XYZ file of C-alpha atoms in Angstrom:
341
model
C 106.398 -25.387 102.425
C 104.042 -22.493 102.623
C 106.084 -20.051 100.505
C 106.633 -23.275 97.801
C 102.450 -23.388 98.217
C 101.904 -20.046 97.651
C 104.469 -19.308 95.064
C 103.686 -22.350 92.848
C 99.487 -20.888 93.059
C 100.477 -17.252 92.586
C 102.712 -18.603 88.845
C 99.446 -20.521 88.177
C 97.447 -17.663 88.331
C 99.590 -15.800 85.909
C 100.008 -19.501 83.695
C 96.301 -19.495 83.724
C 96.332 -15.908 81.577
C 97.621 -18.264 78.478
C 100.726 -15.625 78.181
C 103.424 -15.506 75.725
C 106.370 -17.806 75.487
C 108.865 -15.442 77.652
C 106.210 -15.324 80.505
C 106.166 -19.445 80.063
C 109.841 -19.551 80.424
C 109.522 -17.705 83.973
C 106.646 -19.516 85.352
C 108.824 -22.571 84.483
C 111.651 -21.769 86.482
C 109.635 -20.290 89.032
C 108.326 -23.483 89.600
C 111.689 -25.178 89.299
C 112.685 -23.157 92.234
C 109.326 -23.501 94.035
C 108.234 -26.721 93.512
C 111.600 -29.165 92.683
C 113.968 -27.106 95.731
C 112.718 -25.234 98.585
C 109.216 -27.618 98.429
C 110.668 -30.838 98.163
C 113.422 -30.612 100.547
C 111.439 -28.773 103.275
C 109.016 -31.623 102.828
C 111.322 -34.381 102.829
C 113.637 -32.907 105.538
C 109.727 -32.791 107.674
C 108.882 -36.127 107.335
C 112.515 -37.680 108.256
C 112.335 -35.847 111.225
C 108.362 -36.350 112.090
C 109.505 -40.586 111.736
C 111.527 -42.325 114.678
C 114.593 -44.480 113.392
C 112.299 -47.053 113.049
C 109.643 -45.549 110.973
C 111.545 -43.943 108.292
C 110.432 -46.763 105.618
C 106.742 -46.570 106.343
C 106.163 -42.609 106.889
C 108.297 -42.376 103.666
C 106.161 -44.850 101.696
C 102.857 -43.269 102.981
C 104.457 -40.007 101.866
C 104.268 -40.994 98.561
C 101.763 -43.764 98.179
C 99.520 -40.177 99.512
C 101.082 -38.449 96.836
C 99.928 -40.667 94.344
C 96.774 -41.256 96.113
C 95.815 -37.626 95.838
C 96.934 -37.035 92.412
C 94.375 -39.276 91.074
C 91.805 -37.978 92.966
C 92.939 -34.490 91.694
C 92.918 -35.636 88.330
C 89.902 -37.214 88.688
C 88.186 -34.183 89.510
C 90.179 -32.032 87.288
C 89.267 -34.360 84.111
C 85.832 -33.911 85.260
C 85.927 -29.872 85.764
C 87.819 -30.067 81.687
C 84.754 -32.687 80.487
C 82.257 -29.895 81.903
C 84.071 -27.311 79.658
C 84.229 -29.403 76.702
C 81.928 -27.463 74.702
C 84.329 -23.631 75.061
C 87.032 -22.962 73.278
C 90.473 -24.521 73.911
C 91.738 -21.801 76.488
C 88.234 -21.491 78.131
C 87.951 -25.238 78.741
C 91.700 -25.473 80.376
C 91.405 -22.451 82.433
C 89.151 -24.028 85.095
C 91.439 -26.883 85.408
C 94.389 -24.413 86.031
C 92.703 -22.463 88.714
C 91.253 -25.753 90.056
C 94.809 -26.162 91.118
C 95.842 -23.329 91.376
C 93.471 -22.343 93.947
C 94.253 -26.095 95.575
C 97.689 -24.831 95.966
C 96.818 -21.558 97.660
C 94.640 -23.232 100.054
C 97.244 -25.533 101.061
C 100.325 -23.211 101.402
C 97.530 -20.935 103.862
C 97.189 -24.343 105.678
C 101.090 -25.093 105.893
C 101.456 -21.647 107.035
C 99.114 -21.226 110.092
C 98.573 -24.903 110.999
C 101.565 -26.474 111.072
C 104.127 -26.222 113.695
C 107.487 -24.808 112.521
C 110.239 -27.136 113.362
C 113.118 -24.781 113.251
C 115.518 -25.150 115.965
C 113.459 -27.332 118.032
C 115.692 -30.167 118.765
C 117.974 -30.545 121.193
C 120.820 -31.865 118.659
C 120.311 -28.172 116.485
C 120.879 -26.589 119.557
C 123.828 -27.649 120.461
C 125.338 -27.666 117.043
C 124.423 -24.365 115.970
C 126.352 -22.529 119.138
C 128.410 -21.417 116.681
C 126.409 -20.292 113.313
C 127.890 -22.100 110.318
C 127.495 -20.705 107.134
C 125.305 -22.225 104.168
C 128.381 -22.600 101.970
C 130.527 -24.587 104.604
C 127.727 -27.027 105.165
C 127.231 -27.713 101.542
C 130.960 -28.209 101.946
C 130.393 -30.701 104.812
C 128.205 -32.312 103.459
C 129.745 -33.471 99.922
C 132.492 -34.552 101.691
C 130.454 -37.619 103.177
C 130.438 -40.294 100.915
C 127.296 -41.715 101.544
C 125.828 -38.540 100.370
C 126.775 -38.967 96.579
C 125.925 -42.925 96.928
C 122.171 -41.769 97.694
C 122.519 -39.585 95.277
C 122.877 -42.203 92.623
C 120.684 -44.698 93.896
C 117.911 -42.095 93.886
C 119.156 -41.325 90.291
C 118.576 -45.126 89.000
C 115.386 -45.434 90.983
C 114.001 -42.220 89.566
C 115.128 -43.498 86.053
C 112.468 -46.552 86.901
C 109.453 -44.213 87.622
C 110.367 -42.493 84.064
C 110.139 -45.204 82.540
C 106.548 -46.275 83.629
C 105.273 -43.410 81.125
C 106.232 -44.757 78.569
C 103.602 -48.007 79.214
C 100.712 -46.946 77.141
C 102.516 -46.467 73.502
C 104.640 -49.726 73.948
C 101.325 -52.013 74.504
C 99.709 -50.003 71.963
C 102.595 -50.825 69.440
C 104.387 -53.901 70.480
C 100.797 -56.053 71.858
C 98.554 -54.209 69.042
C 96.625 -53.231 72.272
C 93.714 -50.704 71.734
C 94.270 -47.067 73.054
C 91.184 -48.157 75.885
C 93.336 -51.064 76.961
C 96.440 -49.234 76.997
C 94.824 -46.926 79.058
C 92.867 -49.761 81.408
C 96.210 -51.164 82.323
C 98.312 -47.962 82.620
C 95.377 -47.310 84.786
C 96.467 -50.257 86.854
C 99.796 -49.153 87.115
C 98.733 -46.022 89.000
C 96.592 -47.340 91.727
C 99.434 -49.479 92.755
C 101.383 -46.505 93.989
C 99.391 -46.393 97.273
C 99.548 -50.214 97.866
C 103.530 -50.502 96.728
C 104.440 -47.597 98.273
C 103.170 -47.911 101.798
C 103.365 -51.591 101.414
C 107.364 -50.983 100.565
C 107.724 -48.663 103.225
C 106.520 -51.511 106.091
C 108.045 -54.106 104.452
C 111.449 -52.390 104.634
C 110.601 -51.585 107.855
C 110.566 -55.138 108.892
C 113.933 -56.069 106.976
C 115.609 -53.583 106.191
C 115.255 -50.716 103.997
C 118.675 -50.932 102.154
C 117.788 -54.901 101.395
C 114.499 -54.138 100.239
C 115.463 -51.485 98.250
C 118.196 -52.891 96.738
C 116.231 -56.486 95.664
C 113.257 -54.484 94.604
C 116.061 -52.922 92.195
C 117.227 -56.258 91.112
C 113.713 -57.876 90.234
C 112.324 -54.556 88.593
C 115.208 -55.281 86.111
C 114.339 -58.660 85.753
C 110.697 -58.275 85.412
C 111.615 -55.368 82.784
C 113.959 -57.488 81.009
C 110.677 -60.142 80.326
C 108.515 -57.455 79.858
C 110.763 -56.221 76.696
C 111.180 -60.244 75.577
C 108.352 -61.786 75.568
C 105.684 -61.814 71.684
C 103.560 -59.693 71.125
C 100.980 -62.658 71.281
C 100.624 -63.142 74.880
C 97.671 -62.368 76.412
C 96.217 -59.372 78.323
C 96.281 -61.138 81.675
C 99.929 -61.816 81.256
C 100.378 -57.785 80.350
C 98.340 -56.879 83.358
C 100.856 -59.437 85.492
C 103.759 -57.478 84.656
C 102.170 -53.761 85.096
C 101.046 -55.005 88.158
C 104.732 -56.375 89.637
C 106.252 -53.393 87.603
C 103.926 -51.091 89.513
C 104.323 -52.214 92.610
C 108.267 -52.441 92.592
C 108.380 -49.190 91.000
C 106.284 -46.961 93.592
C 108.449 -49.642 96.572
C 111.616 -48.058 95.264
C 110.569 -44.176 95.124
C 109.438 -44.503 98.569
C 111.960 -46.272 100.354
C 115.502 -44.655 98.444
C 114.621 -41.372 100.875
C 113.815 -43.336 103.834
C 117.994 -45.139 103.827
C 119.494 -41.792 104.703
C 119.130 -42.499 108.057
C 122.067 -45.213 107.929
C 124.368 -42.019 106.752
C 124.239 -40.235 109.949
C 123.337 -36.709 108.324
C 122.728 -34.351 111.710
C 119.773 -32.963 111.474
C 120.283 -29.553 111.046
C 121.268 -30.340 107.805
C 119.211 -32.753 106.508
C 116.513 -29.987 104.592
C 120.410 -29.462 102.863
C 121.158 -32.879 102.600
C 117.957 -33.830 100.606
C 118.081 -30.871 98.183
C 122.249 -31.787 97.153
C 120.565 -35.237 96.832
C 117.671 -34.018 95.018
C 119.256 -32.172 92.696
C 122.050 -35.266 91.291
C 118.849 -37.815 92.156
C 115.856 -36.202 90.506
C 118.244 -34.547 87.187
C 116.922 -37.769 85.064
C 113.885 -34.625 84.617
C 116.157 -33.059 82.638
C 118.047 -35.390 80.792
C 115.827 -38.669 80.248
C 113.779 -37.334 77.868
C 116.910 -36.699 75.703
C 118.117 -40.230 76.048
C 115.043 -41.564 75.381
C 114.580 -39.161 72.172
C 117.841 -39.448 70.815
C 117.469 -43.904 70.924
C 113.599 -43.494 69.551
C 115.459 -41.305 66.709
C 118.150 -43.535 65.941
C 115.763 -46.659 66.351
C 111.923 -45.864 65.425
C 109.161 -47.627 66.796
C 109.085 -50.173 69.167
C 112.746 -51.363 68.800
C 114.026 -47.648 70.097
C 111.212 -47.916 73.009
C 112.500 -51.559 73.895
C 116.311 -50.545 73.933
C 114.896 -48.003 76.447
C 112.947 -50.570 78.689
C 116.952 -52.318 78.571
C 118.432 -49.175 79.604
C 116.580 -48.752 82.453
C 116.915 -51.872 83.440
C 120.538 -51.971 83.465
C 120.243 -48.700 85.634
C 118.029 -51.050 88.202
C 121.199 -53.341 88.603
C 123.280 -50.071 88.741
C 121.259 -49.206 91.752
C 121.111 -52.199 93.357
C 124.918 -52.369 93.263
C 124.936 -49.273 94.623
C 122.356 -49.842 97.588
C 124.424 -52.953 98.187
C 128.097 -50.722 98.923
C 125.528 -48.000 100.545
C 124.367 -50.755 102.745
C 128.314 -52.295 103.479
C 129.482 -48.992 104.149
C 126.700 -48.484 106.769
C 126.065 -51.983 108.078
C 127.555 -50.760 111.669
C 124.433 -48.057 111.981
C 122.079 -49.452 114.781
C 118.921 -47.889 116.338
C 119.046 -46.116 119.336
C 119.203 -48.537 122.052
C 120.339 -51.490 120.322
């Protein structure tokens, strides 16, 4: 997590230069490989293990309702740092704002580096798997092999698909409700602070449960509630709009905190599991790359709000996707029991 930290800062620093378009290409992919692999599943892989079997919702959920929780408070205080720059030029107003994370990155990876423990080899199950080395290409071997691997995979893939989605708030109520770009931006406002609450709220409630049943029903009435918010005229009222940004909110930030939190059921050892979540990462998390096609290509074919609804319908059909999905996950691991039971 350090070295993600650090790297991610140090391409900043050179992104903050404004260079030319070749430079841009390799700060991208340097944060591709900093940021989206060795960060996410070192961070990941640390939580599972910091949780007991029967924390894995909650610590999961507080991992990202604090995620969401500190990026508005970051871009609180970076939209503040760009409103005291207003009056310079383009580049001299965004520059701050770069090195304001940039720096905030740098400070962290130090922090990552020196005060926190390193985990490597510590438990007793690593130990007595690793008496005989394996090799990075015959675990990534292993671990495709299992199944359950590829079903998170895809659940992660429809859930992610339903945090995409959420961006796309603002223009729809601006052209479908004839909203004004202040409300649009009120209620997508909304949406965001109920990452914390759905999130950690998710994350207890499946808990409680069961995270597979509460994933997989969040799934089915995200669809639901999707499916309404596409259907209903453009004359109901603002409270009614709020309603469903609200339930939309909450079910969305539910699902992207609890879909990590089921690989527990699967059984992955643990000195693995950094390995696990990047193969899982990498099929869950690729709606990056090709969403923003998808959605292009039906907003192309079908302008306005028409292309932005039959988007809302895809997603939604992914929802019930992924609820199938959790549903086998959840049959094919319904023998998995906490230690002790």
């Amino acid at each position: 997590m350090g070295f993600s930290l650090g790297a991610v800062g140090l391409l900043g620093m050179w992104f903050a230069t404004f260079p030319d378009f070749g430079s841009l290409q390799l700060i991208f992919i340097g944060w591709g490989i900093a940021g989206g692999l060795t960060f996410w599943s070192a961070i990941l892989r640390a939580v599972k293990l910091l949780a007991t079997e029967r924390e894995q919702g909650r610590f999961f959920g507080i991992l990202d309702g604090g995620r969401g929780l500190t990026e508005a408070v970051l871009a609180s205080a970076a939209v503040a740092i760009f409103a005291y720059y207003a009056s310079r030029p383009p580049q001299g107003s965004l520059g701050p704002v770069i090195n304001f994370y940039v720096y905030t990155c740098l400070a962290l990876g130090v922090i990552c580096t020196f005060l926190l423990p390193n985990d490597s080899a510590s438990s007793a199950e690593e130990k007595s798997t690793t008496s005989v080395k394996s090799s990075f290409w015959r675990d990534v071997v292993l671990l495709l092999t299992i199944p359950e691997i590829w079903l998170i995979s895809l659940i992660v893939l429809a859930g992610y698909q339903l945090l995409w989605a959420t961006y796309s708030f603002s223009s729809y109520i601006q052209e479908h409700f004839s909203a004004s770009a202040v409300v649009a931006g009120q209620l997508t406002l909304i949406k965001l602070w109920m990452r914390p609450i759905g999130a950690i709220g998710g994350g207890f409630l499946g808990d409680r449960l069961g995270n597979t049943k509460v994933l997989g029903w969040g799934m089915v009435i995200a669809a639901i509630v999707w499916i309404v918010f596409v259907a209903v005229p453009s004359s109901v009222p603002t409270w009614f709009l709020a309603a469903c940004i609200v339930i939309l909110g909450l079910l969305t930030y539910s699902v992207h905190g609890l879909y990590w939190a089921i690989i527990d059921r699967s059984q992955v050892p643990a000195r693995v599991t950094g390995l696990a979540m990047g193969i899982i990462s990498m099929i869950g998390l690729s709606p990056d790359i090709f969403l923003p096609m998808i959605h292009s290509a039906i907003s192309h074919r079908y302008p306005g709000q028409l292309g932005t609804q039959i988007y809302f319908v895809y997603i939604a059909v992914c929802c019930l996707l992924g609820s199938l999905l959790v549903w086998i996950y959840h049959k094919r691991t319904e023998n998995y029991r906490f230690p002790g039971q």
